[in-house]
Coordinates of C-alpha atoms in Angstrom, one line a residue:
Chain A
X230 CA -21.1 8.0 -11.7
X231 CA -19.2 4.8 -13.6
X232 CA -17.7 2.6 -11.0
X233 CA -15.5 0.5 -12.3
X234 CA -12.9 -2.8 -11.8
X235 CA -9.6 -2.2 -11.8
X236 CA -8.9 -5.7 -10.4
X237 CA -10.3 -8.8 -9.1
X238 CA -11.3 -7.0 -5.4
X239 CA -10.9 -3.0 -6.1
X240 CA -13.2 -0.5 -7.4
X241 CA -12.5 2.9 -8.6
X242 CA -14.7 5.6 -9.6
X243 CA -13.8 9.9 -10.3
X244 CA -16.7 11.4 -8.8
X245 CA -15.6 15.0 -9.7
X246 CA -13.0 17.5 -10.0
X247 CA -9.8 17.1 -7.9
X248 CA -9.7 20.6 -5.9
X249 CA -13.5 20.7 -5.6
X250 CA -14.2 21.4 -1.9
X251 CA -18.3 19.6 -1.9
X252 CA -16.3 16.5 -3.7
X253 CA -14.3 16.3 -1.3
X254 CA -16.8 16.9 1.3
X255 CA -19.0 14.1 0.2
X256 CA -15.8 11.6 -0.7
X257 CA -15.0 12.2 3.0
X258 CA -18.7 11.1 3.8
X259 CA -19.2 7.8 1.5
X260 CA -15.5 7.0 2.8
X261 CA -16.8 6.6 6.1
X262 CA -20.2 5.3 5.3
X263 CA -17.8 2.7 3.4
X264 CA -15.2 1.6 6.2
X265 CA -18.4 0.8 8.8
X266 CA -19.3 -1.9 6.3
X267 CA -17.5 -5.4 6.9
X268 CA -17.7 -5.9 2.5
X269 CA -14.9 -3.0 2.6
X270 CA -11.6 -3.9 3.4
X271 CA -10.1 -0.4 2.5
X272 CA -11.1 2.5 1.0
X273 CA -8.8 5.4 -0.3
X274 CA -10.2 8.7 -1.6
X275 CA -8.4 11.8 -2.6
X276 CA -8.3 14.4 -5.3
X277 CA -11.7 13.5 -6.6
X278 CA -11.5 9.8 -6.7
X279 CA -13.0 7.0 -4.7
X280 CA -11.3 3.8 -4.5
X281 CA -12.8 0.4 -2.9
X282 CA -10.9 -2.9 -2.3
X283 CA -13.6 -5.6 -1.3
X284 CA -13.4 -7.9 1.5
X285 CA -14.6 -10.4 -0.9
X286 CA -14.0 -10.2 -4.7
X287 CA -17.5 -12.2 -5.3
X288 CA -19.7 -9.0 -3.4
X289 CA -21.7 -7.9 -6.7
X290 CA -20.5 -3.8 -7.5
X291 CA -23.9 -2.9 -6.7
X292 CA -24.0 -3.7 -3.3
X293 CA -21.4 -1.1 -3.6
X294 CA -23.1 1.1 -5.7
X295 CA -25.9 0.3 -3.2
X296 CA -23.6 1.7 -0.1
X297 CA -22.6 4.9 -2.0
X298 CA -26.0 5.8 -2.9
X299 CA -27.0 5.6 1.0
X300 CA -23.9 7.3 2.1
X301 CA -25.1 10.3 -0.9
X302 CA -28.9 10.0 -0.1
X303 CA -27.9 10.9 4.0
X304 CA -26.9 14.2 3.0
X305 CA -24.7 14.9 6.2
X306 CA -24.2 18.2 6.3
X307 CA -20.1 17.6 6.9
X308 CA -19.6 20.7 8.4
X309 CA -21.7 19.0 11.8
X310 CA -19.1 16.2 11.9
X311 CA -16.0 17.4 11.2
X312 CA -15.3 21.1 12.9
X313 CA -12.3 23.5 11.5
X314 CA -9.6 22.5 12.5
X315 CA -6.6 25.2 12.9
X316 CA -3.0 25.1 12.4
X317 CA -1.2 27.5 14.7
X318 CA 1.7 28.1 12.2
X319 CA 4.8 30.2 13.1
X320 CA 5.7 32.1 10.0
X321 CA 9.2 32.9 10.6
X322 CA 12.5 32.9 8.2
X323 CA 14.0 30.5 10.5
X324 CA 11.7 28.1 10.3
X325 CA 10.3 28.1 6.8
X326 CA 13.2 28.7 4.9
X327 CA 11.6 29.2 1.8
X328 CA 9.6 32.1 2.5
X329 CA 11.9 34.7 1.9
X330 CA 13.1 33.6 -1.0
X331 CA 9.6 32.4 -2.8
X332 CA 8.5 35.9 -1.9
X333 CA 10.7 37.7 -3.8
X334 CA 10.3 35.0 -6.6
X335 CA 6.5 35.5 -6.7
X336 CA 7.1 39.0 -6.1
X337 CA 5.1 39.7 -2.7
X338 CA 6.5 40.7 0.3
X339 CA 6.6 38.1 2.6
X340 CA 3.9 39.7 4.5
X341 CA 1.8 39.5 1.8
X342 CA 2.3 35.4 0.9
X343 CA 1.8 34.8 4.6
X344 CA -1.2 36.8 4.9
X345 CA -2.7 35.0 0.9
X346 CA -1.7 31.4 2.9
X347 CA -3.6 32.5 6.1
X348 CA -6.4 34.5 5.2
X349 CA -8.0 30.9 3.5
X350 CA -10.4 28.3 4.4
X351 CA -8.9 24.9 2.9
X352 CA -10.4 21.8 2.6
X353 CA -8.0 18.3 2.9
X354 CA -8.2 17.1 -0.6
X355 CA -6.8 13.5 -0.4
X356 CA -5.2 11.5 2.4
X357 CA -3.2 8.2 2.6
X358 CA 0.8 9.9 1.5
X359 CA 1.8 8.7 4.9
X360 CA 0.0 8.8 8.6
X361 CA -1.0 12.1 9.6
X362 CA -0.8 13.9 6.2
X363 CA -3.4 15.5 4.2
X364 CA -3.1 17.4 0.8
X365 CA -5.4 20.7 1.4
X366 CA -6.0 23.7 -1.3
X367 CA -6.6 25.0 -3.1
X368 CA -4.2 28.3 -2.3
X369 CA -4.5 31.5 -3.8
X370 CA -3.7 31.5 -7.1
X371 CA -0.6 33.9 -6.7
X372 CA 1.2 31.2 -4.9
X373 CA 0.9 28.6 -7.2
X374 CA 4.6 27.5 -7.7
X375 CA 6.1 24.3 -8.8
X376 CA 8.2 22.0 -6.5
X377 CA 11.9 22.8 -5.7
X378 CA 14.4 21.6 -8.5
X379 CA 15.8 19.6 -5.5
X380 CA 14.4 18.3 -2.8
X381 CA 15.8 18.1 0.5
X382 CA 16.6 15.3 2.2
X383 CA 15.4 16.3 5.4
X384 CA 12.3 18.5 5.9
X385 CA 12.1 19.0 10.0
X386 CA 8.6 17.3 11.4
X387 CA 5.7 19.9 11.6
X388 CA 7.0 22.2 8.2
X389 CA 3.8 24.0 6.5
X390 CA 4.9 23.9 3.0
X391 CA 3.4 25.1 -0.3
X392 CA 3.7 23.9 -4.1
X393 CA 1.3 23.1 -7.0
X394 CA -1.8 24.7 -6.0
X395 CA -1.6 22.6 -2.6
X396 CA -0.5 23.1 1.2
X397 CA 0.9 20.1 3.4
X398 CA 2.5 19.6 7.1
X399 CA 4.8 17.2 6.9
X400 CA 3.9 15.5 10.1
X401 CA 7.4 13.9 10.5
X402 CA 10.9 14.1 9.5
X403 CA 11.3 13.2 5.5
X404 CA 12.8 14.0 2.6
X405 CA 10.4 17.0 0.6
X406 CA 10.2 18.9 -2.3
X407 CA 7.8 21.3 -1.7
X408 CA 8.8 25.3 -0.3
X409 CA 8.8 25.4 3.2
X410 CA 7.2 28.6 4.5
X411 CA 6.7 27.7 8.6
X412 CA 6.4 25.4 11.1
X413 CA 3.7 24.5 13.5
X414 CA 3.8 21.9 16.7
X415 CA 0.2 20.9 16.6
X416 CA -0.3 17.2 16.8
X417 CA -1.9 16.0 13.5
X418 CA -2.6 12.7 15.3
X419 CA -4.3 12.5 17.7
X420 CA -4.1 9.0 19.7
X421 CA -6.2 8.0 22.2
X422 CA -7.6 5.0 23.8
X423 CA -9.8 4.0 20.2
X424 CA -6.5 4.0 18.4
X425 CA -4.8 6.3 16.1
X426 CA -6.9 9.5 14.5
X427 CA -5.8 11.7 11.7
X428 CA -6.4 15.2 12.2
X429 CA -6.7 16.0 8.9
X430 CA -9.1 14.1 7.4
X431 CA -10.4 14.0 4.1
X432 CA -12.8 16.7 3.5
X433 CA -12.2 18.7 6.8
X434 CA -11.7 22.2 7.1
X435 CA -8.8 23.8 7.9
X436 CA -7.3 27.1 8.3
X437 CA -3.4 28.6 9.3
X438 CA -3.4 30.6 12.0
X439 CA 0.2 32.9 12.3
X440 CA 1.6 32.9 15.4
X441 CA 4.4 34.5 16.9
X442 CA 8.1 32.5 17.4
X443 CA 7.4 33.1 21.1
X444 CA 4.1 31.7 21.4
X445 CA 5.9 28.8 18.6
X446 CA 8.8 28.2 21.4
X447 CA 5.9 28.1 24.5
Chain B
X172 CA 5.0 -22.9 21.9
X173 CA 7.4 -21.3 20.5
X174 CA 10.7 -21.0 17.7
X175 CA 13.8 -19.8 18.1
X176 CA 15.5 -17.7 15.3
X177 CA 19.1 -18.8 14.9
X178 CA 19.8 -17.3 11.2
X179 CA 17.3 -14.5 10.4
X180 CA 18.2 -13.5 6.7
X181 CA 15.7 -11.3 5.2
X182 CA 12.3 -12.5 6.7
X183 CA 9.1 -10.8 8.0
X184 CA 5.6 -12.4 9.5
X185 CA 2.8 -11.9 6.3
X186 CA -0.4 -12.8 5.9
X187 CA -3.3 -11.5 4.0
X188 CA -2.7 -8.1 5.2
X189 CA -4.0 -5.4 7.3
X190 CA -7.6 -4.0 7.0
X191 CA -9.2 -0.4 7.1
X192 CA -5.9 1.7 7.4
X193 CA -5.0 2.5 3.7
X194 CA -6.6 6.1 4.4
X195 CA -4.4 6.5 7.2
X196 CA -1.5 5.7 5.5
X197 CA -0.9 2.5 6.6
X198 CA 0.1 0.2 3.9
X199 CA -1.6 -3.4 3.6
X200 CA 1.3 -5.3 3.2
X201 CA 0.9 -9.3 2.9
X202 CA 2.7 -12.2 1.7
X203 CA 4.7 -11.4 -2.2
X204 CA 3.4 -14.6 -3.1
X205 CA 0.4 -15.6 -1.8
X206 CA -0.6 -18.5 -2.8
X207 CA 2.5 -19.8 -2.1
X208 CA 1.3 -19.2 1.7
X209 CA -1.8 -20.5 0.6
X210 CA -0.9 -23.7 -0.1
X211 CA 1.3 -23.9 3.0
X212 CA -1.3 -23.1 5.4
X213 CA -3.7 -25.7 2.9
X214 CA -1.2 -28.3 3.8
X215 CA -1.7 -28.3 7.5
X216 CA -5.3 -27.3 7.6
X217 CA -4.8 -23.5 8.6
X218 CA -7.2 -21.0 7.8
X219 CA -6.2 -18.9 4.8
X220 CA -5.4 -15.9 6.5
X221 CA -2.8 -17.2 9.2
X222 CA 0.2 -15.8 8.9
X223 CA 3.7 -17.4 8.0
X224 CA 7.3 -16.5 7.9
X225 CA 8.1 -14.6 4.4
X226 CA 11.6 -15.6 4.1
X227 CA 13.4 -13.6 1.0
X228 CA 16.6 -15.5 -0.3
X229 CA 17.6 -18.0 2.2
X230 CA 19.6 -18.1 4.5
X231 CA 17.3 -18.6 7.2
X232 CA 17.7 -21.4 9.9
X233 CA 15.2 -22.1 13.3
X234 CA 14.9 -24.4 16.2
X235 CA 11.9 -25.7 17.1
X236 CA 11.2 -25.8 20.3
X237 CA 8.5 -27.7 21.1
X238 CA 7.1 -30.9 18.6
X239 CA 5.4 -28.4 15.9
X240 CA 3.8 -29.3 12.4
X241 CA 4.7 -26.6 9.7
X242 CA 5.1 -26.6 6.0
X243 CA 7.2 -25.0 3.6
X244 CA 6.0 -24.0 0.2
X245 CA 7.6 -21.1 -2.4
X246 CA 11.4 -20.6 -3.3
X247 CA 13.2 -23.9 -2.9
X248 CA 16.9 -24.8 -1.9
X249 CA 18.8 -27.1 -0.2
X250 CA 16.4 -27.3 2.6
X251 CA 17.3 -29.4 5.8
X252 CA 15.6 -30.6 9.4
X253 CA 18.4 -31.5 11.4
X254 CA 20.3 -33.9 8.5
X255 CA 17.6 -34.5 6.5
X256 CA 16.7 -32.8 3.5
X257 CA 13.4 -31.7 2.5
X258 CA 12.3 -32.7 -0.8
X259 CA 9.2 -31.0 -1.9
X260 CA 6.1 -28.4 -1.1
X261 CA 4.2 -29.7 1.9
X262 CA 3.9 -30.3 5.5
X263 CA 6.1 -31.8 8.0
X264 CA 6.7 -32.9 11.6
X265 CA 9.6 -31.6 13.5
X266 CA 10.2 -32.9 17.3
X267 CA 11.2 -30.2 20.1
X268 CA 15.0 -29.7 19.2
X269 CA 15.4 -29.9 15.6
X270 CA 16.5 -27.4 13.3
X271 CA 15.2 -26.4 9.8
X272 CA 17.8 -24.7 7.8
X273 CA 16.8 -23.2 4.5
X274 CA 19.9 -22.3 2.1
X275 CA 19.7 -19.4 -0.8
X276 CA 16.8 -20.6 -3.4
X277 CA 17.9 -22.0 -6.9
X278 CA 15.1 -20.0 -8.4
X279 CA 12.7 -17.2 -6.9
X280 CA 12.6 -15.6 -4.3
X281 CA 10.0 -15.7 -1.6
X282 CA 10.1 -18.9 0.5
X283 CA 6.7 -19.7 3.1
X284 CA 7.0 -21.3 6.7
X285 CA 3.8 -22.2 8.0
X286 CA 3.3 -23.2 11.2
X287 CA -0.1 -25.5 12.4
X288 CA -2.6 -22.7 13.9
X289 CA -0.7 -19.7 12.9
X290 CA 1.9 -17.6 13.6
X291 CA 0.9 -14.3 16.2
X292 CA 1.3 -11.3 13.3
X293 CA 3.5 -8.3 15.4
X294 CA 6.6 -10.3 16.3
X295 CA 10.0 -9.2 14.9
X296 CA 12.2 -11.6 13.6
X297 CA 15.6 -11.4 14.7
X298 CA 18.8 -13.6 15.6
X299 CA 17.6 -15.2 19.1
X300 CA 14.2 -14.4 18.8
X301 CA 11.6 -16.3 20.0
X302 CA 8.5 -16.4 17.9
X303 CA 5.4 -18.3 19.7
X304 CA 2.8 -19.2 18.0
X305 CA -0.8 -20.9 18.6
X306 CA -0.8 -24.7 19.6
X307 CA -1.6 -27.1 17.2
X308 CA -4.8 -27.6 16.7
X309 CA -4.0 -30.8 14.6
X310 CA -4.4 -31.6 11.0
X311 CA -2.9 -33.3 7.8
X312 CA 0.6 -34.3 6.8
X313 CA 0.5 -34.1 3.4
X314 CA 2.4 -33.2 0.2
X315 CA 1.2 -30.3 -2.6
X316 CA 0.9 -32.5 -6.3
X317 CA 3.5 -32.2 -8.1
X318 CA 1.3 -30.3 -10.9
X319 CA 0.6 -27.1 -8.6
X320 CA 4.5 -26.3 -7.7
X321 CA 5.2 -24.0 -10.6
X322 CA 9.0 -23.2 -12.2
X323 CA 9.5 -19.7 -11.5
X324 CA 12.7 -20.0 -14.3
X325 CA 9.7 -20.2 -17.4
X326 CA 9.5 -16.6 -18.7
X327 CA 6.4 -15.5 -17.2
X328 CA 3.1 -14.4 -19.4
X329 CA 1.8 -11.6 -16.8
X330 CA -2.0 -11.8 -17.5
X331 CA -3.4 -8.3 -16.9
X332 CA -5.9 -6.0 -16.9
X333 CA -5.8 -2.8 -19.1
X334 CA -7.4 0.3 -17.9
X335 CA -9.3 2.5 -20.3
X336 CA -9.1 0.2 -23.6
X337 CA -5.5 1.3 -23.4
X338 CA -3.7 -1.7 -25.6
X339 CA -0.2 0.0 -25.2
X340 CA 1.1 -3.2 -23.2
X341 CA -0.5 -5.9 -24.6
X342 CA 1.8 -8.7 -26.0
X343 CA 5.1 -6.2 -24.8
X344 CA 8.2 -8.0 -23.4
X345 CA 10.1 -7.3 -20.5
X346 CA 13.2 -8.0 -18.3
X347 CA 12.6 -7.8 -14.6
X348 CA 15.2 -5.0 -13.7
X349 CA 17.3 -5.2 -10.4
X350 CA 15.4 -2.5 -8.9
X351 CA 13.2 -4.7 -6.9
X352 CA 11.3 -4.7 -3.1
X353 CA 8.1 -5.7 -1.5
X354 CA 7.2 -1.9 -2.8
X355 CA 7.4 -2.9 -6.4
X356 CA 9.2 -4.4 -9.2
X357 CA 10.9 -2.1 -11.8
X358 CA 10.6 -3.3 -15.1
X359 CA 13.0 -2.6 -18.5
X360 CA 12.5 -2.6 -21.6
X361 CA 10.9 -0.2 -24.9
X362 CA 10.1 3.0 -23.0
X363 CA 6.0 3.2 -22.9
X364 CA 5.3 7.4 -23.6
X365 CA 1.9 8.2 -21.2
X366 CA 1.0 11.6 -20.0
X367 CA 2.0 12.3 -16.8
X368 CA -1.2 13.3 -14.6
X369 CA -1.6 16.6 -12.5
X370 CA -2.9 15.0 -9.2
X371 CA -1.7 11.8 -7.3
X372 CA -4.3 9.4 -6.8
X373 CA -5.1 6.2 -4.9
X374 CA -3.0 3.1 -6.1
X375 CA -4.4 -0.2 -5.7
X376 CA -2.5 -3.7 -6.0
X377 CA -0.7 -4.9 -8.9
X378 CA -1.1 -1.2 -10.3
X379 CA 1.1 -0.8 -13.7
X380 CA 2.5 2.7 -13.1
X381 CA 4.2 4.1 -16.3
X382 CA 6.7 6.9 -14.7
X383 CA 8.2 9.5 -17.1
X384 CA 11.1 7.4 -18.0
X385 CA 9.3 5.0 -20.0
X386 CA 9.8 2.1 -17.6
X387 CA 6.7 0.0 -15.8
X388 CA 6.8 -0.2 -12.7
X389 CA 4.4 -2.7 -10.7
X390 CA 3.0 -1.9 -7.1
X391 CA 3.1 -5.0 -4.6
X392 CA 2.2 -5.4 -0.9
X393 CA 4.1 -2.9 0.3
X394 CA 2.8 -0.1 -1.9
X395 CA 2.1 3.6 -1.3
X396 CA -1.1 4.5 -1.2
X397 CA -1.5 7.4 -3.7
X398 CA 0.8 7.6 -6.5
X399 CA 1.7 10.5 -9.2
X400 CA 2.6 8.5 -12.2
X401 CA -0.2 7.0 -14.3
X402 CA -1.4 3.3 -14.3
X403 CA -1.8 1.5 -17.4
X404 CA -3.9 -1.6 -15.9
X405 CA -3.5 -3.9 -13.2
X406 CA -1.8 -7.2 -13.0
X407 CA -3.8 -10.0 -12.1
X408 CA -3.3 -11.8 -8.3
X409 CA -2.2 -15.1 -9.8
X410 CA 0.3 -13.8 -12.0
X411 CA 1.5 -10.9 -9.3
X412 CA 2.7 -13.7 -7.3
X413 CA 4.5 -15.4 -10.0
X414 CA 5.9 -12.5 -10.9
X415 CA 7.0 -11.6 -7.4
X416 CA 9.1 -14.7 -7.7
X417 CA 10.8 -13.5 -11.0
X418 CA 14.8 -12.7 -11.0
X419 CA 16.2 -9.5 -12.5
X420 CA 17.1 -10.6 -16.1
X421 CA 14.4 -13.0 -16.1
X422 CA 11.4 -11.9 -18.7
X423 CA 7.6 -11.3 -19.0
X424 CA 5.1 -11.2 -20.9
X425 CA 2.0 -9.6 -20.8
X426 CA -1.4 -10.3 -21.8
X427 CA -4.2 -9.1 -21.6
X428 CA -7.4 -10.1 -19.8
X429 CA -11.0 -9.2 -18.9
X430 CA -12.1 -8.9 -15.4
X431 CA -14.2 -11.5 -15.6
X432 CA -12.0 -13.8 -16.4
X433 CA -9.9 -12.5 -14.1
X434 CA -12.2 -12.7 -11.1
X435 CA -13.1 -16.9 -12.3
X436 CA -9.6 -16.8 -11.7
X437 CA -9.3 -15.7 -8.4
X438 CA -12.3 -17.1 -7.2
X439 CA -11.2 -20.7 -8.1
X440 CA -8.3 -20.0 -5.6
X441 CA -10.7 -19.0 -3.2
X442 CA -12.9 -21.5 -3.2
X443 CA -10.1 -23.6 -2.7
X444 CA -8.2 -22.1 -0.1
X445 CA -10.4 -19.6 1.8
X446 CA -10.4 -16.4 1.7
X447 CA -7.4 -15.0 0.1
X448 CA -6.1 -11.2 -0.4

């Protein structure tokens, strides 16, 4: 594992392959390890890689290489920290207004993409886009599409959507490029009196539930 | 103790930056120029990490209301307190009433107001707002040497460092292009031709992304946290500053450095401010 400068406080090092699910897994775990200690000022991980800005651009890379190797040698089994967490998603026309279309264009019925998006443990992949979001995948290989040739400008808070080999919630209102194929009004933050907490954190598991549009209008 | 805002401009409260939340999606932010800031909260004996008003441009205009110490350091103009004019980098003394005015820069961009003790980080600045800030603690009156204001009109050599033994940018010239923010400064020139990776990835300061169209693009404070185009190398703090202060049309330079030499760099200015970001 090379860790390596890329400037005068950050660190950077590819620890393994971006869709891996136990890379991810253990990112998730030296990330953590990483943020309790007051040398880190941040610490980004996603898609493989580990980035570390420093506190202090004088703290020597092995005391970081140091920190890693304690966060690796704790073995936390994940799994104990960080439960499944599922998506209640409503898989209807209406509100992903992709998934007709992108059926046919794969050439499933739309039963069939929902059940190939559903019937899948995901892991989040990489964090940091924005609050609340989390790249997750890898999705069966049938769905693997590329983004829209135009985005929209305005992608309604809580779409599931699907592109690349990935699956997102866009956990507010934004611009998107990716094919929207449901909507779901869990909370992916989660704010309580210790502050903001992402729901989908780096290395979690997560699964879509369908639900039905009147358990989705409840 | 407080400030009133009369003329508001483009302005924002910046320091080093926020801490921690870059996996949350929080970006750090923090002053465009910092040692600009650095030197303005040098002058009055501030720790390095209290924050100032980032003014961008000019225009800008307060009333102080209370007798309060501050300094001004960064993009200069015709600058006034009350009638007089202000002449240079440093700090000054203002008595309960009077009213610093700061005109559009002749060069840069990115002017500092300091205040002695600090200003409190999550207040908005607006027309009529009141910004409070700590009382002075008390401290120096004093003038930055002439030899540490730079020109911000010289074209810029951008000392950075390359990523991968890639040599692609080394000695290149650019034009700052008007496609400018505290996200990052677009660059023109001789399109650069780098594969385009699969996956996004995290993005860390001063980040030389190379997008498909051939033109660099540079991540300041307000970057996003993962980005899809790849990065070349990184520019180094000093010269991220300077060119933060860098006028569309205006051109760089960039050379190459090592990271040690990079960090000897930095960690002169630390020593000699504080702790710095």
């Amino acid at each position: 594992m090379q860790l390596d400068w890329i400037n005068e406080d950050t660190l950077q090092v590819q620890l393994g392959g971006p869709l891996d699910h136990e890379i991810a897994a253990q990112l998730a775990s030296i990330q953590r390890h990483l943020l309790q200690s007051t040398q880190v000022r941040n610490c980004v991980a996603g898609f493989g890689r580990l980035q570390i800005q420093l506190t202090r651009p004088t703290t020597p890379l092995l005391d970081i290489q140091g920190l890693i190797d304690q966060a690796l040698a704790q073995g936390i089994d994940h799994d104990q920290h960080l439960s499944e967490f599922v998506i209640p998603t409503c898989y209807d026309p209406e509100l992903g207004p992709d998934l007709i279309s992108l059926a046919e264009a794969i050439g499933l019925e739309p039963s069939e993409l929902i059940d190939r998006h559903a019937q899948r443990s995901y892991r989040v992949l990489a964090t940091g886009f924005c609050p609340g979001f989390g790249y997750m995948g890898e999705t069966h290989p049938s769905l693997h599409v590329p983004r829209r040739t135009t985005p929209r400008l305005n992608v309604p808070a809580g779409s599931v959507a699907i592109a690349e080999n990935q699956t997102v919630v866009y956990p507010q209102t934004s611009p998107g490029g990716w094919h929207l194929i449901g909507q779901t009004r869990i909370d992916l933050i989660n704010t309580s009196t210790r502050g903001m907490q992402a729901q989908l954190q780096l290395g979690r598991r997560v699964r879509f539930e369908p639900i039905d549009r009147a358990h989705f209008e409840r | 103790m407080s400030l009133q805002i009369l003329k508001s401009g483009v302005a924002s409260i910046q320091g080093l930056g926020s801490f921690g939340m870059a996996h949350q999606g929080i970006r750090a932010g923090g002053a465009m120029d910092m040692i600009a800031l650095a030197w303005a909260n040098h002058c009055l004996g501030n720790d390095s990490d209290a924050a100032g008003l980032e003014i961008m441009g000019g225009g800008f205009s307060v009333r102080f209301m209370q007798r309060t110490r501050f300094a001004l350091c960064g993009a200069w103009g015709d600058f006034y307190l009350d009638q007089t004019p202000l002449p240079y980098w440093g700090s000054y003394q203002a008595e309960a009433g009077q009213v610093l005015s700061l005109s559009a820069p002749k060069s840069g961009w990115w002017t500092y107001l300091a205040i002695a003790g600090g200003l409190d980080a999550r207040q908005s600045i607006q027309a009529g707002a009141e910004l409070t800030h700590a009382r002075d603690p008390g401290g120096p009156i004093q003038r930055v040497p002439r030899r540490w204001v730079p020109s911000y009109t010289a074209p810029l050599v951008c000392r950075y460092l390359p990523r991968d033994d890639q040599t692609a940018l080394d000695g290149t010239r650019w034009a700052v292009s008007p496609n400018i923010s505290r996200m990052g400064y677009r660059l023109s020139g001789r399109p650069l031709r780098i594969e385009q990776p699969r996956y996004s990835a995290p993005m860390a300061l001063g980040a030389i992304q190379i997008p498909p169209d051939g033109q660099p693009i540079v991540l300041m404070r307000d970057h996003q946290v993962l980005g899809g185009y790849p990065v070349i190398g990184h520019v180094a703090r000093p010269s991220l500053g300077a060119l933060a202060q860098r006028r569309p049309g205006q051109t760089i330079v960039f050379q190459p450095i090592t990271i040690q030499q990079a960090k000897a760099q930095w960690s002169r200015h630390c020593d000699h401010f504080g702790p710095l970001a």
